[in-house]
PDB file of C-alpha atoms in Angstrom:
ATOM      1  CA  UNK A   1      -9.657 -12.630  35.982  1.00 64.00           C
ATOM      2  CA  UNK A   2      -7.355 -11.296  33.274  1.00 91.00           C
ATOM      3  CA  UNK A   3     -10.096 -10.767  30.705  1.00 97.00           C
ATOM      4  CA  UNK A   4     -12.334  -9.047  33.220  1.00 97.00           C
ATOM      5  CA  UNK A   5      -9.534  -6.628  34.105  1.00 96.00           C
ATOM      6  CA  UNK A   6      -8.920  -5.637  30.484  1.00 97.00           C
ATOM      7  CA  UNK A   7     -12.572  -5.265  29.562  1.00 97.00           C
ATOM      8  CA  UNK A   8     -13.032  -3.118  32.679  1.00 97.00           C
ATOM      9  CA  UNK A   9     -10.200  -0.865  31.468  1.00 96.00           C
ATOM     10  CA  UNK A  10     -12.071  -0.440  28.197  1.00 97.00           C
ATOM     11  CA  UNK A  11     -15.371   0.225  29.940  1.00 95.00           C
ATOM     12  CA  UNK A  12     -13.587   2.838  32.060  1.00 96.00           C
ATOM     13  CA  UNK A  13     -12.474   4.643  28.891  1.00 96.00           C
ATOM     14  CA  UNK A  14      -8.994   3.249  28.216  1.00 96.00           C
ATOM     15  CA  UNK A  15      -7.663   2.881  24.678  1.00 97.00           C
ATOM     16  CA  UNK A  16      -6.212  -0.586  24.042  1.00 97.00           C
ATOM     17  CA  UNK A  17      -3.689  -1.400  21.301  1.00 98.00           C
ATOM     18  CA  UNK A  18      -3.980  -4.854  19.787  1.00 98.00           C
ATOM     19  CA  UNK A  19      -1.619  -6.605  17.402  1.00 98.00           C
ATOM     20  CA  UNK A  20      -1.213  -6.259  13.655  1.00 98.00           C
ATOM     21  CA  UNK A  21      -1.352  -8.926  10.978  1.00 97.00           C
ATOM     22  CA  UNK A  22      -0.351 -12.509  11.707  1.00 97.00           C
ATOM     23  CA  UNK A  23      -0.795 -14.205   8.326  1.00 95.00           C
ATOM     24  CA  UNK A  24       0.937 -11.588   6.213  1.00 95.00           C
ATOM     25  CA  UNK A  25       3.619 -11.224   8.877  1.00 96.00           C
ATOM     26  CA  UNK A  26       4.360 -14.937   8.559  1.00 97.00           C
ATOM     27  CA  UNK A  27       4.473 -14.418   4.798  1.00 94.00           C
ATOM     28  CA  UNK A  28       6.739 -11.392   5.178  1.00 94.00           C
ATOM     29  CA  UNK A  29       9.181 -13.371   7.340  1.00 96.00           C
ATOM     30  CA  UNK A  30       9.406 -16.226   4.865  1.00 96.00           C
ATOM     31  CA  UNK A  31       6.914 -18.858   5.974  1.00 97.00           C
ATOM     32  CA  UNK A  32       5.354 -20.574   2.943  1.00 95.00           C
ATOM     33  CA  UNK A  33       1.707 -19.802   2.266  1.00 93.00           C
ATOM     34  CA  UNK A  34      -0.557 -22.591   1.033  1.00 91.00           C
ATOM     35  CA  UNK A  35      -1.621 -21.641  -2.483  1.00 85.00           C
ATOM     36  CA  UNK A  36      -4.534 -24.064  -2.539  1.00 79.00           C
ATOM     37  CA  UNK A  37      -6.642 -22.099  -0.084  1.00 85.00           C
ATOM     38  CA  UNK A  38      -5.353 -22.702   3.460  1.00 92.00           C
ATOM     39  CA  UNK A  39      -3.107 -19.611   3.237  1.00 92.00           C
ATOM     40  CA  UNK A  40      -1.287 -19.228   6.584  1.00 96.00           C
ATOM     41  CA  UNK A  41      -2.943 -22.119   8.438  1.00 97.00           C
ATOM     42  CA  UNK A  42      -0.233 -24.711   7.906  1.00 97.00           C
ATOM     43  CA  UNK A  43       2.550 -22.321   8.941  1.00 98.00           C
ATOM     44  CA  UNK A  44       1.527 -22.866  12.561  1.00 98.00           C
ATOM     45  CA  UNK A  45       2.979 -26.377  12.379  1.00 98.00           C
ATOM     46  CA  UNK A  46       5.784 -25.726   9.901  1.00 98.00           C
ATOM     47  CA  UNK A  47       7.107 -22.533  11.558  1.00 98.00           C
ATOM     48  CA  UNK A  48       6.018 -22.539  15.232  1.00 98.00           C
ATOM     49  CA  UNK A  49       9.069 -20.643  16.483  1.00 98.00           C
ATOM     50  CA  UNK A  50       8.470 -17.883  13.944  1.00 98.00           C
ATOM     51  CA  UNK A  51       4.823 -17.629  14.920  1.00 98.00           C
ATOM     52  CA  UNK A  52       5.635 -17.497  18.626  1.00 98.00           C
ATOM     53  CA  UNK A  53       8.188 -14.778  17.930  1.00 98.00           C
ATOM     54  CA  UNK A  54       5.654 -12.709  15.977  1.00 98.00           C
ATOM     55  CA  UNK A  55       3.292 -12.723  18.953  1.00 98.00           C
ATOM     56  CA  UNK A  56       6.114 -11.767  21.316  1.00 98.00           C
ATOM     57  CA  UNK A  57       7.233  -8.974  18.994  1.00 98.00           C
ATOM     58  CA  UNK A  58       3.743  -7.505  18.970  1.00 98.00           C
ATOM     59  CA  UNK A  59       3.577  -7.570  22.762  1.00 98.00           C
ATOM     60  CA  UNK A  60       6.940  -5.801  22.994  1.00 97.00           C
ATOM     61  CA  UNK A  61       5.585  -3.253  20.508  1.00 98.00           C
ATOM     62  CA  UNK A  62       2.709  -2.475  22.861  1.00 97.00           C
ATOM     63  CA  UNK A  63      -0.107  -4.883  21.964  1.00 98.00           C
ATOM     64  CA  UNK A  64      -2.446  -5.870  24.772  1.00 98.00           C
ATOM     65  CA  UNK A  65      -4.110  -8.538  22.604  1.00 98.00           C
ATOM     66  CA  UNK A  66      -2.438 -11.114  20.381  1.00 98.00           C
ATOM     67  CA  UNK A  67      -4.595 -13.109  17.995  1.00 98.00           C
ATOM     68  CA  UNK A  68      -3.896 -16.789  17.423  1.00 98.00           C
ATOM     69  CA  UNK A  69      -3.215 -17.925  13.860  1.00 98.00           C
ATOM     70  CA  UNK A  70      -6.616 -19.581  13.460  1.00 98.00           C
ATOM     71  CA  UNK A  71      -8.320 -17.371  10.880  1.00 96.00           C
ATOM     72  CA  UNK A  72      -7.888 -20.110   8.251  1.00 95.00           C
ATOM     73  CA  UNK A  73      -8.244 -23.210  10.426  1.00 97.00           C
ATOM     74  CA  UNK A  74     -12.003 -23.743  10.274  1.00 95.00           C
ATOM     75  CA  UNK A  75     -13.236 -27.123   9.085  1.00 94.00           C
ATOM     76  CA  UNK A  76     -14.786 -25.282   6.144  1.00 90.00           C
ATOM     77  CA  UNK A  77     -11.291 -24.346   4.982  1.00 92.00           C
ATOM     78  CA  UNK A  78      -9.372 -27.478   5.954  1.00 94.00           C
ATOM     79  CA  UNK A  79     -11.775 -30.308   5.072  1.00 92.00           C
ATOM     80  CA  UNK A  80     -12.094 -29.622   1.309  1.00 89.00           C
ATOM     81  CA  UNK A  81      -8.302 -29.421   1.033  1.00 91.00           C
ATOM     82  CA  UNK A  82      -7.732 -32.795   2.661  1.00 93.00           C
ATOM     83  CA  UNK A  83      -6.478 -31.330   5.939  1.00 95.00           C
ATOM     84  CA  UNK A  84      -9.481 -32.233   8.069  1.00 95.00           C
ATOM     85  CA  UNK A  85      -7.375 -34.410  10.364  1.00 97.00           C
ATOM     86  CA  UNK A  86      -5.328 -31.321  11.247  1.00 98.00           C
ATOM     87  CA  UNK A  87      -8.281 -29.276  12.490  1.00 98.00           C
ATOM     88  CA  UNK A  88      -7.737 -30.008  16.180  1.00 98.00           C
ATOM     89  CA  UNK A  89      -3.909 -29.958  16.295  1.00 98.00           C
ATOM     90  CA  UNK A  90      -3.571 -26.760  14.237  1.00 98.00           C
ATOM     91  CA  UNK A  91      -6.132 -24.892  16.331  1.00 98.00           C
ATOM     92  CA  UNK A  92      -4.691 -26.133  19.597  1.00 98.00           C
ATOM     93  CA  UNK A  93      -1.078 -25.377  18.666  1.00 98.00           C
ATOM     94  CA  UNK A  94      -1.892 -21.899  17.335  1.00 98.00           C
ATOM     95  CA  UNK A  95      -3.469 -20.860  20.622  1.00 98.00           C
ATOM     96  CA  UNK A  96      -0.754 -22.543  22.697  1.00 98.00           C
ATOM     97  CA  UNK A  97       1.967 -20.630  20.844  1.00 98.00           C
ATOM     98  CA  UNK A  98       0.188 -17.330  21.473  1.00 98.00           C
ATOM     99  CA  UNK A  99      -0.211 -18.223  25.159  1.00 98.00           C
ATOM    100  CA  UNK A 100       3.459 -19.174  25.415  1.00 98.00           C
ATOM    101  CA  UNK A 101       4.490 -15.863  23.881  1.00 98.00           C
ATOM    102  CA  UNK A 102       2.168 -13.948  26.205  1.00 98.00           C
ATOM    103  CA  UNK A 103       3.398 -15.748  29.312  1.00 97.00           C
ATOM    104  CA  UNK A 104       7.052 -15.171  28.407  1.00 97.00           C
ATOM    105  CA  UNK A 105       6.662 -11.500  27.424  1.00 97.00           C
ATOM    106  CA  UNK A 106       5.426  -9.192  30.173  1.00 91.00           C
ATOM    107  CA  UNK A 107       3.697  -5.962  29.209  1.00 92.00           C
ATOM    108  CA  UNK A 108       4.329  -2.882  31.382  1.00 89.00           C
ATOM    109  CA  UNK A 109       0.787  -1.533  31.064  1.00 90.00           C
ATOM    110  CA  UNK A 110      -1.183  -4.573  32.219  1.00 91.00           C
ATOM    111  CA  UNK A 111      -2.306  -8.056  31.269  1.00 95.00           C
ATOM    112  CA  UNK A 112      -2.205  -9.294  27.676  1.00 97.00           C
ATOM    113  CA  UNK A 113      -5.082 -11.304  26.241  1.00 98.00           C
ATOM    114  CA  UNK A 114      -4.995 -14.132  23.708  1.00 98.00           C
ATOM    115  CA  UNK A 115      -7.807 -14.109  21.158  1.00 98.00           C
ATOM    116  CA  UNK A 116      -8.887 -17.089  19.114  1.00 98.00           C
ATOM    117  CA  UNK A 117      -9.769 -15.920  15.602  1.00 98.00           C
ATOM    118  CA  UNK A 118     -12.809 -17.453  13.901  1.00 98.00           C
ATOM    119  CA  UNK A 119     -14.191 -16.306  10.559  1.00 95.00           C
ATOM    120  CA  UNK A 120     -16.797 -17.302   8.011  1.00 92.00           C
ATOM    121  CA  UNK A 121     -14.413 -15.970   5.363  1.00 86.00           C
ATOM    122  CA  UNK A 122     -12.229 -18.266   3.289  1.00 81.00           C
ATOM    123  CA  UNK A 123      -8.758 -16.939   2.448  1.00 76.00           C
ATOM    124  CA  UNK A 124      -9.025 -17.382  -1.315  1.00 64.00           C
ATOM    125  CA  UNK A 125     -10.188 -14.807  -3.802  1.00 53.00           C
ATOM    126  CA  UNK A 126     -12.659 -17.000  -5.683  1.00 53.00           C
ATOM    127  CA  UNK A 127     -14.337 -18.679  -2.728  1.00 47.00           C
ATOM    128  CA  UNK A 128     -13.731 -16.269   0.082  1.00 49.00           C
ATOM    129  CA  UNK A 129     -17.275 -16.056   1.354  1.00 46.00           C
ATOM    130  CA  UNK A 130     -19.858 -18.312   2.934  1.00 47.00           C
ATOM    131  CA  UNK A 131     -20.303 -21.242   0.594  1.00 56.00           C
ATOM    132  CA  UNK A 132     -21.035 -23.645   3.391  1.00 55.00           C
ATOM    133  CA  UNK A 133     -23.508 -26.487   3.587  1.00 61.00           C
ATOM    134  CA  UNK A 134     -25.741 -24.805   6.162  1.00 87.00           C
ATOM    135  CA  UNK A 135     -25.604 -22.471   9.115  1.00 92.00           C
ATOM    136  CA  UNK A 136     -26.270 -25.245  11.622  1.00 94.00           C
ATOM    137  CA  UNK A 137     -23.252 -27.292  10.544  1.00 93.00           C
ATOM    138  CA  UNK A 138     -21.046 -24.210  10.444  1.00 94.00           C
ATOM    139  CA  UNK A 139     -22.139 -23.227  13.941  1.00 96.00           C
ATOM    140  CA  UNK A 140     -21.451 -26.735  15.247  1.00 96.00           C
ATOM    141  CA  UNK A 141     -17.988 -26.671  13.685  1.00 96.00           C
ATOM    142  CA  UNK A 142     -17.277 -23.239  15.167  1.00 97.00           C
ATOM    143  CA  UNK A 143     -18.481 -24.461  18.559  1.00 98.00           C
ATOM    144  CA  UNK A 144     -15.929 -27.283  18.367  1.00 98.00           C
ATOM    145  CA  UNK A 145     -13.271 -24.798  17.296  1.00 98.00           C
ATOM    146  CA  UNK A 146     -14.005 -22.428  20.170  1.00 98.00           C
ATOM    147  CA  UNK A 147     -13.853 -25.339  22.605  1.00 98.00           C
ATOM    148  CA  UNK A 148     -10.350 -26.190  21.365  1.00 98.00           C
ATOM    149  CA  UNK A 149      -9.311 -22.560  21.714  1.00 98.00           C
ATOM    150  CA  UNK A 150     -10.658 -22.376  25.259  1.00 98.00           C
ATOM    151  CA  UNK A 151      -8.926 -25.590  26.321  1.00 98.00           C
ATOM    152  CA  UNK A 152      -5.648 -24.271  24.891  1.00 98.00           C
ATOM    153  CA  UNK A 153      -5.910 -21.092  26.929  1.00 98.00           C
ATOM    154  CA  UNK A 154      -7.509 -18.329  24.850  1.00 98.00           C
ATOM    155  CA  UNK A 155      -9.310 -15.531  26.680  1.00 98.00           C
ATOM    156  CA  UNK A 156     -11.959 -14.673  24.107  1.00 98.00           C
ATOM    157  CA  UNK A 157     -13.005 -15.196  20.494  1.00 98.00           C
ATOM    158  CA  UNK A 158     -12.258 -12.539  17.894  1.00 98.00           C
ATOM    159  CA  UNK A 159     -14.850 -12.966  15.146  1.00 98.00           C
ATOM    160  CA  UNK A 160     -12.999 -11.573  12.129  1.00 97.00           C
ATOM    161  CA  UNK A 161     -13.994 -10.465   8.635  1.00 95.00           C
ATOM    162  CA  UNK A 162     -17.638 -10.767   9.515  1.00 95.00           C
ATOM    163  CA  UNK A 163     -20.484  -9.537   7.365  1.00 94.00           C
ATOM    164  CA  UNK A 164     -22.933 -12.324   6.644  1.00 93.00           C
ATOM    165  CA  UNK A 165     -26.191 -11.825   8.550  1.00 94.00           C
ATOM    166  CA  UNK A 166     -26.613 -15.559   9.254  1.00 93.00           C
ATOM    167  CA  UNK A 167     -23.055 -16.872   9.593  1.00 94.00           C
ATOM    168  CA  UNK A 168     -21.741 -14.034  11.766  1.00 96.00           C
ATOM    169  CA  UNK A 169     -24.253 -14.703  14.577  1.00 97.00           C
ATOM    170  CA  UNK A 170     -23.336 -18.395  14.298  1.00 97.00           C
ATOM    171  CA  UNK A 171     -19.743 -17.590  15.260  1.00 97.00           C
ATOM    172  CA  UNK A 172     -20.946 -15.411  18.120  1.00 98.00           C
ATOM    173  CA  UNK A 173     -23.220 -18.168  19.438  1.00 98.00           C
ATOM    174  CA  UNK A 174     -20.360 -20.672  19.162  1.00 98.00           C
ATOM    175  CA  UNK A 175     -18.263 -18.506  21.461  1.00 98.00           C
ATOM    176  CA  UNK A 176     -21.069 -18.140  23.972  1.00 98.00           C
ATOM    177  CA  UNK A 177     -21.709 -21.897  23.922  1.00 98.00           C
ATOM    178  CA  UNK A 178     -18.209 -22.236  25.362  1.00 98.00           C
ATOM    179  CA  UNK A 179     -18.654 -19.390  27.858  1.00 98.00           C
ATOM    180  CA  UNK A 180     -16.146 -17.282  25.958  1.00 98.00           C
ATOM    181  CA  UNK A 181     -16.536 -13.544  25.438  1.00 98.00           C
ATOM    182  CA  UNK A 182     -16.629 -12.411  21.817  1.00 98.00           C
ATOM    183  CA  UNK A 183     -15.428  -9.332  19.965  1.00 98.00           C
ATOM    184  CA  UNK A 184     -16.732  -8.790  16.440  1.00 98.00           C
ATOM    185  CA  UNK A 185     -14.843  -7.236  13.536  1.00 98.00           C
ATOM    186  CA  UNK A 186     -16.966  -6.489  10.466  1.00 98.00           C
ATOM    187  CA  UNK A 187     -15.348  -5.854   7.074  1.00 96.00           C
ATOM    188  CA  UNK A 188     -16.605  -3.440   4.424  1.00 94.00           C
ATOM    189  CA  UNK A 189     -15.761  -2.259   0.933  1.00 92.00           C
ATOM    190  CA  UNK A 190     -16.973   0.748  -1.008  1.00 92.00           C
ATOM    191  CA  UNK A 191     -18.492  -0.500  -4.250  1.00 90.00           C
ATOM    192  CA  UNK A 192     -18.366   1.293  -7.589  1.00 88.00           C
ATOM    193  CA  UNK A 193     -21.820   2.705  -6.848  1.00 90.00           C
ATOM    194  CA  UNK A 194     -20.418   4.342  -3.688  1.00 92.00           C
ATOM    195  CA  UNK A 195     -22.418   2.108  -1.350  1.00 95.00           C
ATOM    196  CA  UNK A 196     -20.655   0.454   1.572  1.00 96.00           C
ATOM    197  CA  UNK A 197     -21.043  -3.270   1.132  1.00 94.00           C
ATOM    198  CA  UNK A 198     -19.991  -6.415   2.954  1.00 92.00           C
ATOM    199  CA  UNK A 199     -17.068  -8.588   1.921  1.00 85.00           C
ATOM    200  CA  UNK A 200     -19.476 -11.463   1.369  1.00 80.00           C
ATOM    201  CA  UNK A 201     -19.738 -12.881  -2.110  1.00 74.00           C
ATOM    202  CA  UNK A 202     -23.107 -11.272  -2.790  1.00 76.00           C
ATOM    203  CA  UNK A 203     -21.781  -7.875  -1.609  1.00 85.00           C
ATOM    204  CA  UNK A 204     -24.977  -6.908   0.203  1.00 91.00           C
ATOM    205  CA  UNK A 205     -25.206  -3.366   1.580  1.00 96.00           C
ATOM    206  CA  UNK A 206     -23.507  -3.120   4.947  1.00 97.00           C
ATOM    207  CA  UNK A 207     -26.578  -1.340   6.314  1.00 97.00           C
ATOM    208  CA  UNK A 208     -28.658  -4.482   5.740  1.00 96.00           C
ATOM    209  CA  UNK A 209     -26.607  -6.815   7.966  1.00 96.00           C
ATOM    210  CA  UNK A 210     -25.750  -4.745  11.022  1.00 98.00           C
ATOM    211  CA  UNK A 211     -29.004  -5.089  12.984  1.00 97.00           C
ATOM    212  CA  UNK A 212     -29.045  -8.925  13.139  1.00 96.00           C
ATOM    213  CA  UNK A 213     -25.320  -9.018  13.973  1.00 97.00           C
ATOM    214  CA  UNK A 214     -25.587  -6.440  16.758  1.00 98.00           C
ATOM    215  CA  UNK A 215     -28.676  -8.169  18.141  1.00 97.00           C
ATOM    216  CA  UNK A 216     -26.545 -11.183  19.083  1.00 96.00           C
ATOM    217  CA  UNK A 217     -24.543  -9.091  21.532  1.00 96.00           C
ATOM    218  CA  UNK A 218     -20.798  -8.842  22.122  1.00 98.00           C
ATOM    219  CA  UNK A 219     -18.322  -7.075  24.383  1.00 98.00           C
ATOM    220  CA  UNK A 220     -16.654  -5.069  21.583  1.00 98.00           C
ATOM    221  CA  UNK A 221     -17.631  -4.470  17.961  1.00 98.00           C
ATOM    222  CA  UNK A 222     -16.151  -2.528  15.094  1.00 98.00           C
ATOM    223  CA  UNK A 223     -14.674  -2.454  11.617  1.00 98.00           C
ATOM    224  CA  UNK A 224     -11.562  -4.353  10.548  1.00 98.00           C
ATOM    225  CA  UNK A 225      -9.839  -5.645   7.401  1.00 95.00           C
ATOM    226  CA  UNK A 226     -11.148  -2.615   5.543  1.00 95.00           C
ATOM    227  CA  UNK A 227      -9.257   0.203   3.891  1.00 94.00           C
ATOM    228  CA  UNK A 228      -8.591   3.118   6.261  1.00 96.00           C
ATOM    229  CA  UNK A 229     -10.626   5.421   4.023  1.00 96.00           C
ATOM    230  CA  UNK A 230     -13.681   3.189   4.404  1.00 96.00           C
ATOM    231  CA  UNK A 231     -13.592   2.773   8.178  1.00 98.00           C
ATOM    232  CA  UNK A 232     -15.051   6.174   9.293  1.00 98.00           C
ATOM    233  CA  UNK A 233     -18.268   5.779   7.300  1.00 98.00           C
ATOM    234  CA  UNK A 234     -18.583   2.130   8.288  1.00 98.00           C
ATOM    235  CA  UNK A 235     -18.146   3.014  11.958  1.00 98.00           C
ATOM    236  CA  UNK A 236     -20.772   5.740  11.660  1.00 98.00           C
ATOM    237  CA  UNK A 237     -23.176   3.201  10.210  1.00 98.00           C
ATOM    238  CA  UNK A 238     -22.418   0.707  12.983  1.00 98.00           C
ATOM    239  CA  UNK A 239     -22.964   3.358  15.668  1.00 98.00           C
ATOM    240  CA  UNK A 240     -26.601   3.605  14.631  1.00 97.00           C
ATOM    241  CA  UNK A 241     -27.044   0.119  16.061  1.00 97.00           C
ATOM    242  CA  UNK A 242     -24.211  -0.337  18.558  1.00 98.00           C
ATOM    243  CA  UNK A 243     -23.491   1.822  21.621  1.00 97.00           C
ATOM    244  CA  UNK A 244     -20.787  -0.321  23.205  1.00 97.00           C
ATOM    245  CA  UNK A 245     -16.985  -0.197  22.870  1.00 98.00           C
ATOM    246  CA  UNK A 246     -15.686   0.133  19.329  1.00 98.00           C
ATOM    247  CA  UNK A 247     -12.670  -1.372  17.568  1.00 98.00           C
ATOM    248  CA  UNK A 248     -10.940  -0.410  14.333  1.00 98.00           C
ATOM    249  CA  UNK A 249      -8.052  -2.165  12.633  1.00 97.00           C
ATOM    250  CA  UNK A 250      -7.514  -1.662   8.910  1.00 97.00           C
ATOM    251  CA  UNK A 251      -5.782  -3.733   6.286  1.00 94.00           C
ATOM    252  CA  UNK A 252      -3.301  -2.408   3.746  1.00 91.00           C
ATOM    253  CA  UNK A 253      -3.282  -4.742   0.766  1.00 75.00           C
ATOM    254  CA  UNK A 254      -3.011  -3.919  -2.909  1.00 65.00           C
ATOM    255  CA  UNK A 255      -6.187  -4.123  -4.980  1.00 60.00           C
ATOM    256  CA  UNK A 256      -6.381  -4.897  -8.680  1.00 52.00           C
ATOM    257  CA  UNK A 257      -8.533  -2.944 -11.148  1.00 46.00           C
ATOM    258  CA  UNK A 258     -11.582  -4.978 -10.164  1.00 46.00           C
ATOM    259  CA  UNK A 259     -11.033  -4.161  -6.497  1.00 50.00           C
ATOM    260  CA  UNK A 260      -9.872  -7.682  -5.698  1.00 56.00           C
ATOM    261  CA  UNK A 261      -7.228  -7.938  -2.992  1.00 59.00           C
ATOM    262  CA  UNK A 262      -3.778  -9.267  -3.759  1.00 58.00           C
ATOM    263  CA  UNK A 263      -1.308 -10.461  -1.143  1.00 64.00           C
ATOM    264  CA  UNK A 264       1.375  -8.144  -2.413  1.00 64.00           C
ATOM    265  CA  UNK A 265       3.054  -6.290   0.448  1.00 72.00           C
ATOM    266  CA  UNK A 266       4.828  -3.734  -1.715  1.00 73.00           C
ATOM    267  CA  UNK A 267       2.568  -0.742  -1.052  1.00 82.00           C
ATOM    268  CA  UNK A 268       1.653  -1.080   2.593  1.00 89.00           C
ATOM    269  CA  UNK A 269       0.670   2.144   4.341  1.00 93.00           C
ATOM    270  CA  UNK A 270       3.555   3.829   6.171  1.00 95.00           C
ATOM    271  CA  UNK A 271       3.620   4.078   9.954  1.00 97.00           C
ATOM    272  CA  UNK A 272       2.853   7.809  10.148  1.00 97.00           C
ATOM    273  CA  UNK A 273      -0.379   7.864   8.092  1.00 97.00           C
ATOM    274  CA  UNK A 274      -1.535   4.709   9.863  1.00 98.00           C
ATOM    275  CA  UNK A 275      -1.105   6.458  13.200  1.00 98.00           C
ATOM    276  CA  UNK A 276      -2.927   9.522  11.847  1.00 98.00           C
ATOM    277  CA  UNK A 277      -5.939   7.367  10.933  1.00 98.00           C
ATOM    278  CA  UNK A 278      -5.900   5.668  14.341  1.00 98.00           C
ATOM    279  CA  UNK A 279      -5.702   9.030  16.104  1.00 97.00           C
ATOM    280  CA  UNK A 280      -8.794  10.233  14.233  1.00 97.00           C
ATOM    281  CA  UNK A 281     -10.707   7.076  15.136  1.00 98.00           C
ATOM    282  CA  UNK A 282      -9.621   7.356  18.757  1.00 97.00           C
ATOM    283  CA  UNK A 283     -10.811  10.965  18.848  1.00 96.00           C
ATOM    284  CA  UNK A 284     -14.179   9.709  17.595  1.00 96.00           C
ATOM    285  CA  UNK A 285     -14.428   7.265  20.493  1.00 97.00           C
ATOM    286  CA  UNK A 286     -12.778   4.070  19.205  1.00 98.00           C
ATOM    287  CA  UNK A 287     -11.025   2.306  22.091  1.00 98.00           C
ATOM    288  CA  UNK A 288      -9.464  -0.772  20.472  1.00 98.00           C
ATOM    289  CA  UNK A 289      -6.923  -0.047  17.734  1.00 98.00           C
ATOM    290  CA  UNK A 290      -4.543  -2.221  15.747  1.00 98.00           C
ATOM    291  CA  UNK A 291      -3.886  -3.600  12.288  1.00 98.00           C
ATOM    292  CA  UNK A 292      -4.877  -6.388   9.934  1.00 96.00           C
ATOM    293  CA  UNK A 293      -3.336  -7.779   6.729  1.00 94.00           C
ATOM    294  CA  UNK A 294      -0.196  -5.927   5.701  1.00 94.00           C
ATOM    295  CA  UNK A 295       0.245  -4.088   8.998  1.00 96.00           C
ATOM    296  CA  UNK A 296       3.417  -4.935  10.929  1.00 97.00           C
ATOM    297  CA  UNK A 297       5.142  -4.779  14.284  1.00 98.00           C
ATOM    298  CA  UNK A 298       6.505  -1.382  13.250  1.00 98.00           C
ATOM    299  CA  UNK A 299       2.976  -0.003  12.798  1.00 98.00           C
ATOM    300  CA  UNK A 300       1.889  -1.227  16.229  1.00 98.00           C
ATOM    301  CA  UNK A 301       5.014   0.160  17.878  1.00 98.00           C
ATOM    302  CA  UNK A 302       4.444   3.547  16.242  1.00 98.00           C
ATOM    303  CA  UNK A 303       0.828   3.589  17.399  1.00 98.00           C
ATOM    304  CA  UNK A 304       1.798   2.634  20.953  1.00 97.00           C
ATOM    305  CA  UNK A 305       4.425   5.367  21.103  1.00 96.00           C
ATOM    306  CA  UNK A 306       1.930   7.934  19.881  1.00 95.00           C
ATOM    307  CA  UNK A 307      -0.682   6.961  22.465  1.00 93.00           C
ATOM    308  CA  UNK A 308       1.920   7.131  25.237  1.00 87.00           C
ATOM    309  CA  UNK A 309       2.781  10.680  24.202  1.00 80.00           C
ATOM    310  CA  UNK A 310      -0.790  11.772  23.547  1.00 75.00           C
ATOM    311  CA  UNK A 311      -3.415   9.904  25.549  1.00 66.00           C
ATOM    312  CA  UNK A 312      -7.049  10.059  24.573  1.00 64.00           C
ATOM    313  CA  UNK A 313      -8.796  13.373  25.309  1.00 64.00           C
ATOM    314  CA  UNK A 314     -10.823  13.428  28.490  1.00 60.00           C
TER     315      UNK A 314
END
């Protein structure tokens, strides 16, 4: 099996490069973003060729995982906006486009996986965190979503921008209910008091949520959609609970004075410092590296070139 081969590489000590951002890359290339809260979700249907090309570009840049454009296609995002009838077709098409790109774009280093992204996060600044009716309904919706992803050909679920102690395990259980492996990316911010906190609306200390998340089990866990400067301390905190393979893929978005993200792409980290961060994380044992919002094909290509020249220390 393709997934089994890649996860065995990781277990044997290989470092795997995954893709960079999908949503902000669609934005960068000119696809319209939905200002009412669906962000990049609708671009799957309006710009399928662009989305397929983004996945292919990441594979050519060295990515061994491409993530379907499903971060913002949960029922919890789509239903309140009047797009509930598009839940199944958007999720199915997003995965199919990633699969098509993967099948048409061979990678010289081995098989490429397609991940279905599921998050409890909403892509709007004022309601970006779990404000859902209940965990049971959310888990049932995520179970339906994972089933669509599996039928469309995804290899595993990438649980992204996690951090809520109840809703994160719900996503993980939804994957397992469909016999899909799950990787978990937790997001963190450093608050004004210096404490690492979750991205959830109540900004609970990151230390308080890790044990129940790790207890659910996964194949890979780590820190993502977090500033590069935050990731080392967050990884150290996660290591107190998790001894399995680690991932790290930062974002690079502007923040306003209150620390709130903006979708401006004017000050994205350059390729060289991004690679420097990834090298440090790799040297500390991280085996899955890539990028999140703001990071581009150029960043992934630069990282892949660096790892080819300088493989992980024995």
